[in-house]
Amino acid sequence: MLTFHRLGTDTPDSHTLLMEYFGERAVGFEDGDYVVTLPDPARFIPPAGSFIVLSEDDTLLGCGGVRALSPTRFEIKHVYLRPATRGRGLGRTLLNHLEEEARALGATELVLDTNATLAAAGGLYRSSGYVEIEPYNSNPNANHWYGKTLTD
């Protein structure tokens, strides 16, 4: 059974998944040196944001978070699924849950940044209604930025 846990980014389960995510990104990064920036836990606690750990029968599957950039504009961050879980549609399931978390926190717009080396992620975002936008930050790891207006 899939379970969504709202946890702090500094909890052991969140930290484990985030370190796996950063490690995988560093190995697959083609644009120079991948810059690891640990998330500020305060930015992922309601009402400022939310961090979700996805599990199935007590097995960690992945994670992701949303954080406020303004009262109605939220950013999706650190979406990660363990390699063995990929191809099951869990990315879309997690993304949909993150959108609901953001909506519950007052978001009417979502933005995110990604890198072209994450082709599957880019495909997921585009097929979920995200469109390319102008860069909204200076993340050195990003070369694509997406946005989506949330509707009721």
PDB file of C-alpha atoms in Angstrom:
ATOM      1  CA  MET A   1       0.000   0.000   0.000  1.00  0.00           C
ATOM      2  CA  LEU A   2       1.356   3.415  -1.001  1.00  0.00           C
ATOM      3  CA  THR A   3       1.647   5.921   1.833  1.00  0.00           C
ATOM      4  CA  PHE A   4       2.525   9.608   1.720  1.00  0.00           C
ATOM      5  CA  HIS A   5       4.316  10.856   4.843  1.00  0.00           C
ATOM      6  CA  ARG A   6       4.695  14.582   5.547  1.00  0.00           C
ATOM      7  CA  LEU A   7       8.137  14.721   7.175  1.00  0.00           C
ATOM      8  CA  GLY A   8      10.796  17.294   7.843  1.00  0.00           C
ATOM      9  CA  THR A   9      13.675  17.359   5.381  1.00  0.00           C
ATOM     10  CA  ASP A  10      16.003  16.675   8.313  1.00  0.00           C
ATOM     11  CA  THR A  11      14.389  13.400   9.416  1.00  0.00           C
ATOM     12  CA  PRO A  12      16.368  10.173   8.853  1.00  0.00           C
ATOM     13  CA  ASP A  13      14.098   8.886   6.040  1.00  0.00           C
ATOM     14  CA  SER A  14      14.077  12.230   4.225  1.00  0.00           C
ATOM     15  CA  HIS A  15      17.822  12.623   4.639  1.00  0.00           C
ATOM     16  CA  THR A  16      18.464   9.128   3.260  1.00  0.00           C
ATOM     17  CA  LEU A  17      16.414   9.821   0.130  1.00  0.00           C
ATOM     18  CA  LEU A  18      17.845  13.308  -0.378  1.00  0.00           C
ATOM     19  CA  MET A  19      21.423  12.005  -0.152  1.00  0.00           C
ATOM     20  CA  GLU A  20      20.601   9.306  -2.725  1.00  0.00           C
ATOM     21  CA  TYR A  21      19.060  11.974  -4.967  1.00  0.00           C
ATOM     22  CA  PHE A  22      22.054  14.304  -4.700  1.00  0.00           C
ATOM     23  CA  GLY A  23      24.472  11.416  -5.255  1.00  0.00           C
ATOM     24  CA  GLU A  24      22.651  10.239  -8.355  1.00  0.00           C
ATOM     25  CA  ARG A  25      22.464  13.765  -9.745  1.00  0.00           C
ATOM     26  CA  ALA A  26      26.194  14.342  -9.198  1.00  0.00           C
ATOM     27  CA  VAL A  27      27.079  11.178 -11.134  1.00  0.00           C
ATOM     28  CA  GLY A  28      24.752  11.933 -14.062  1.00  0.00           C
ATOM     29  CA  PHE A  29      25.390  15.670 -14.258  1.00  0.00           C
ATOM     30  CA  GLU A  30      26.925  16.773 -17.572  1.00  0.00           C
ATOM     31  CA  ASP A  31      27.034  20.557 -17.141  1.00  0.00           C
ATOM     32  CA  GLY A  32      30.092  20.733 -14.882  1.00  0.00           C
ATOM     33  CA  ASP A  33      30.100  20.195 -11.154  1.00  0.00           C
ATOM     34  CA  TYR A  34      26.747  19.479  -9.548  1.00  0.00           C
ATOM     35  CA  VAL A  35      26.133  21.853  -6.642  1.00  0.00           C
ATOM     36  CA  VAL A  36      24.516  20.212  -3.617  1.00  0.00           C
ATOM     37  CA  THR A  37      22.308  22.534  -1.596  1.00  0.00           C
ATOM     38  CA  LEU A  38      20.645  20.894   1.358  1.00  0.00           C
ATOM     39  CA  PRO A  39      17.072  22.080   1.820  1.00  0.00           C
ATOM     40  CA  ASP A  40      16.326  24.457   4.680  1.00  0.00           C
ATOM     41  CA  PRO A  41      13.921  22.435   6.855  1.00  0.00           C
ATOM     42  CA  ALA A  42      11.919  25.548   7.774  1.00  0.00           C
ATOM     43  CA  ARG A  43      11.002  26.099   4.101  1.00  0.00           C
ATOM     44  CA  PHE A  44       9.284  22.686   3.921  1.00  0.00           C
ATOM     45  CA  ILE A  45       7.025  22.890   6.978  1.00  0.00           C
ATOM     46  CA  PRO A  46       3.411  24.110   6.628  1.00  0.00           C
ATOM     47  CA  PRO A  47       2.425  26.810   5.906  1.00  0.00           C
ATOM     48  CA  ALA A  48       5.753  27.601   4.176  1.00  0.00           C
ATOM     49  CA  GLY A  49       5.847  24.269   2.384  1.00  0.00           C
ATOM     50  CA  SER A  50       5.691  20.525   2.728  1.00  0.00           C
ATOM     51  CA  PHE A  51       8.067  17.610   2.220  1.00  0.00           C
ATOM     52  CA  ILE A  52       6.670  14.211   1.305  1.00  0.00           C
ATOM     53  CA  VAL A  53       8.247  10.777   1.604  1.00  0.00           C
ATOM     54  CA  LEU A  54       6.520   8.066  -0.398  1.00  0.00           C
ATOM     55  CA  SER A  55       6.659   4.517   0.914  1.00  0.00           C
ATOM     56  CA  GLU A  56       5.100   1.158   0.186  1.00  0.00           C
ATOM     57  CA  ASP A  57       4.776  -1.388   2.976  1.00  0.00           C
ATOM     58  CA  ASP A  58       7.465   0.405   5.025  1.00  0.00           C
ATOM     59  CA  THR A  59       9.885   0.518   2.080  1.00  0.00           C
ATOM     60  CA  LEU A  60      11.051   4.007   1.091  1.00  0.00           C
ATOM     61  CA  LEU A  61      10.289   4.730  -2.572  1.00  0.00           C
ATOM     62  CA  GLY A  62      10.964   8.421  -3.070  1.00  0.00           C
ATOM     63  CA  CYS A  63      10.392  11.985  -2.003  1.00  0.00           C
ATOM     64  CA  GLY A  64       9.609  15.517  -3.095  1.00  0.00           C
ATOM     65  CA  GLY A  65       8.669  18.860  -1.683  1.00  0.00           C
ATOM     66  CA  VAL A  66       6.908  22.137  -2.280  1.00  0.00           C
ATOM     67  CA  ARG A  67       7.892  25.496  -0.840  1.00  0.00           C
ATOM     68  CA  ALA A  68       6.418  28.963  -1.032  1.00  0.00           C
ATOM     69  CA  LEU A  69       8.102  31.609  -3.152  1.00  0.00           C
ATOM     70  CA  SER A  70       5.187  33.972  -2.485  1.00  0.00           C
ATOM     71  CA  PRO A  71       1.776  33.466  -0.875  1.00  0.00           C
ATOM     72  CA  THR A  72       0.418  31.899  -4.097  1.00  0.00           C
ATOM     73  CA  ARG A  73       3.529  30.833  -6.044  1.00  0.00           C
ATOM     74  CA  PHE A  74       5.137  27.589  -4.893  1.00  0.00           C
ATOM     75  CA  GLU A  75       8.138  25.674  -6.148  1.00  0.00           C
ATOM     76  CA  ILE A  76       8.434  21.915  -6.518  1.00  0.00           C
ATOM     77  CA  LYS A  77      11.807  20.619  -5.334  1.00  0.00           C
ATOM     78  CA  HIS A  78      13.784  17.392  -4.938  1.00  0.00           C
ATOM     79  CA  VAL A  79      11.427  15.003  -6.722  1.00  0.00           C
ATOM     80  CA  TYR A  80      13.167  11.654  -6.536  1.00  0.00           C
ATOM     81  CA  LEU A  81      12.265   7.997  -6.937  1.00  0.00           C
ATOM     82  CA  ARG A  82      14.642   5.185  -6.168  1.00  0.00           C
ATOM     83  CA  PRO A  83      15.795   3.508  -9.406  1.00  0.00           C
ATOM     84  CA  ALA A  84      14.094   0.183  -8.638  1.00  0.00           C
ATOM     85  CA  THR A  85      10.705   1.943  -8.351  1.00  0.00           C
ATOM     86  CA  ARG A  86      10.812   3.757 -11.693  1.00  0.00           C
ATOM     87  CA  GLY A  87       8.505   2.827 -14.555  1.00  0.00           C
ATOM     88  CA  ARG A  88       5.479   2.176 -12.319  1.00  0.00           C
ATOM     89  CA  GLY A  89       3.824   5.590 -12.720  1.00  0.00           C
ATOM     90  CA  LEU A  90       4.922   6.653  -9.246  1.00  0.00           C
ATOM     91  CA  GLY A  91       6.476   9.876 -10.540  1.00  0.00           C
ATOM     92  CA  ARG A  92       3.067  11.083 -11.682  1.00  0.00           C
ATOM     93  CA  THR A  93       1.483   9.855  -8.437  1.00  0.00           C
ATOM     94  CA  LEU A  94       4.047  11.778  -6.380  1.00  0.00           C
ATOM     95  CA  LEU A  95       3.781  14.895  -8.556  1.00  0.00           C
ATOM     96  CA  ASN A  96      -0.021  14.886  -8.254  1.00  0.00           C
ATOM     97  CA  HIS A  97       0.282  14.610  -4.484  1.00  0.00           C
ATOM     98  CA  LEU A  98       2.768  17.494  -4.364  1.00  0.00           C
ATOM     99  CA  GLU A  99       0.373  19.615  -6.419  1.00  0.00           C
ATOM    100  CA  GLU A 100      -2.402  18.861  -3.914  1.00  0.00           C
ATOM    101  CA  GLU A 101      -0.085  19.753  -1.024  1.00  0.00           C
ATOM    102  CA  ALA A 102       0.728  23.075  -2.687  1.00  0.00           C
ATOM    103  CA  ARG A 103      -2.935  23.773  -3.435  1.00  0.00           C
ATOM    104  CA  ALA A 104      -3.825  23.110   0.226  1.00  0.00           C
ATOM    105  CA  LEU A 105      -1.146  25.622   1.255  1.00  0.00           C
ATOM    106  CA  GLY A 106      -2.639  28.320  -0.984  1.00  0.00           C
ATOM    107  CA  ALA A 107      -0.747  27.884  -4.235  1.00  0.00           C
ATOM    108  CA  THR A 108      -2.352  28.975  -7.482  1.00  0.00           C
ATOM    109  CA  GLU A 109       0.876  28.653  -9.483  1.00  0.00           C
ATOM    110  CA  LEU A 110       3.671  26.087  -9.418  1.00  0.00           C
ATOM    111  CA  VAL A 111       7.168  26.439 -10.814  1.00  0.00           C
ATOM    112  CA  LEU A 112      10.139  24.123 -10.934  1.00  0.00           C
ATOM    113  CA  ASP A 113      13.585  23.885 -12.405  1.00  0.00           C
ATOM    114  CA  THR A 114      15.267  20.844 -13.879  1.00  0.00           C
ATOM    115  CA  ASN A 115      18.118  19.779 -16.103  1.00  0.00           C
ATOM    116  CA  ALA A 116      17.987  18.323 -19.599  1.00  0.00           C
ATOM    117  CA  THR A 117      19.849  15.250 -18.331  1.00  0.00           C
ATOM    118  CA  LEU A 118      16.620  14.361 -16.487  1.00  0.00           C
ATOM    119  CA  ALA A 119      14.727  13.584 -19.682  1.00  0.00           C
ATOM    120  CA  ALA A 120      12.080  11.415 -18.009  1.00  0.00           C
ATOM    121  CA  ALA A 121      11.362  14.164 -15.474  1.00  0.00           C
ATOM    122  CA  GLY A 122      10.992  16.744 -18.236  1.00  0.00           C
ATOM    123  CA  GLY A 123       8.567  14.451 -20.044  1.00  0.00           C
ATOM    124  CA  LEU A 124       6.566  13.946 -16.858  1.00  0.00           C
ATOM    125  CA  TYR A 125       6.320  17.679 -16.232  1.00  0.00           C
ATOM    126  CA  ARG A 126       5.290  18.491 -19.807  1.00  0.00           C
ATOM    127  CA  SER A 127       2.682  15.698 -19.882  1.00  0.00           C
ATOM    128  CA  SER A 128       1.325  17.000 -16.564  1.00  0.00           C
ATOM    129  CA  GLY A 129       0.591  20.462 -17.971  1.00  0.00           C
ATOM    130  CA  TYR A 130       3.819  22.291 -17.166  1.00  0.00           C
ATOM    131  CA  VAL A 131       5.129  24.663 -19.810  1.00  0.00           C
ATOM    132  CA  GLU A 132       8.602  26.109 -20.213  1.00  0.00           C
ATOM    133  CA  ILE A 133       8.983  29.550 -18.646  1.00  0.00           C
ATOM    134  CA  GLU A 134      11.758  32.096 -18.301  1.00  0.00           C
ATOM    135  CA  PRO A 135      14.267  31.280 -15.556  1.00  0.00           C
ATOM    136  CA  TYR A 136      12.933  32.401 -12.176  1.00  0.00           C
ATOM    137  CA  ASN A 137      16.093  31.580 -10.216  1.00  0.00           C
ATOM    138  CA  SER A 138      19.831  31.179 -10.689  1.00  0.00           C
ATOM    139  CA  ASN A 139      20.120  27.484  -9.813  1.00  0.00           C
ATOM    140  CA  PRO A 140      23.472  26.421 -11.320  1.00  0.00           C
ATOM    141  CA  ASN A 141      22.153  22.866 -11.789  1.00  0.00           C
ATOM    142  CA  ALA A 142      19.143  23.920 -13.888  1.00  0.00           C
ATOM    143  CA  ASN A 143      18.831  24.576 -17.598  1.00  0.00           C
ATOM    144  CA  HIS A 144      15.032  24.256 -17.943  1.00  0.00           C
ATOM    145  CA  TRP A 145      12.297  26.029 -15.979  1.00  0.00           C
ATOM    146  CA  TYR A 146       8.617  25.090 -15.978  1.00  0.00           C
ATOM    147  CA  GLY A 147       5.398  26.568 -14.658  1.00  0.00           C
ATOM    148  CA  LYS A 148       1.793  25.563 -14.242  1.00  0.00           C
ATOM    149  CA  THR A 149      -1.321  27.408 -13.169  1.00  0.00           C
ATOM    150  CA  LEU A 150      -3.387  25.372 -10.737  1.00  0.00           C
ATOM    151  CA  THR A 151      -7.096  25.170 -11.364  1.00  0.00           C
ATOM    152  CA  ASP A 152      -9.813  23.964  -9.044  1.00  0.00           C
TER     153      ASP A 152
END
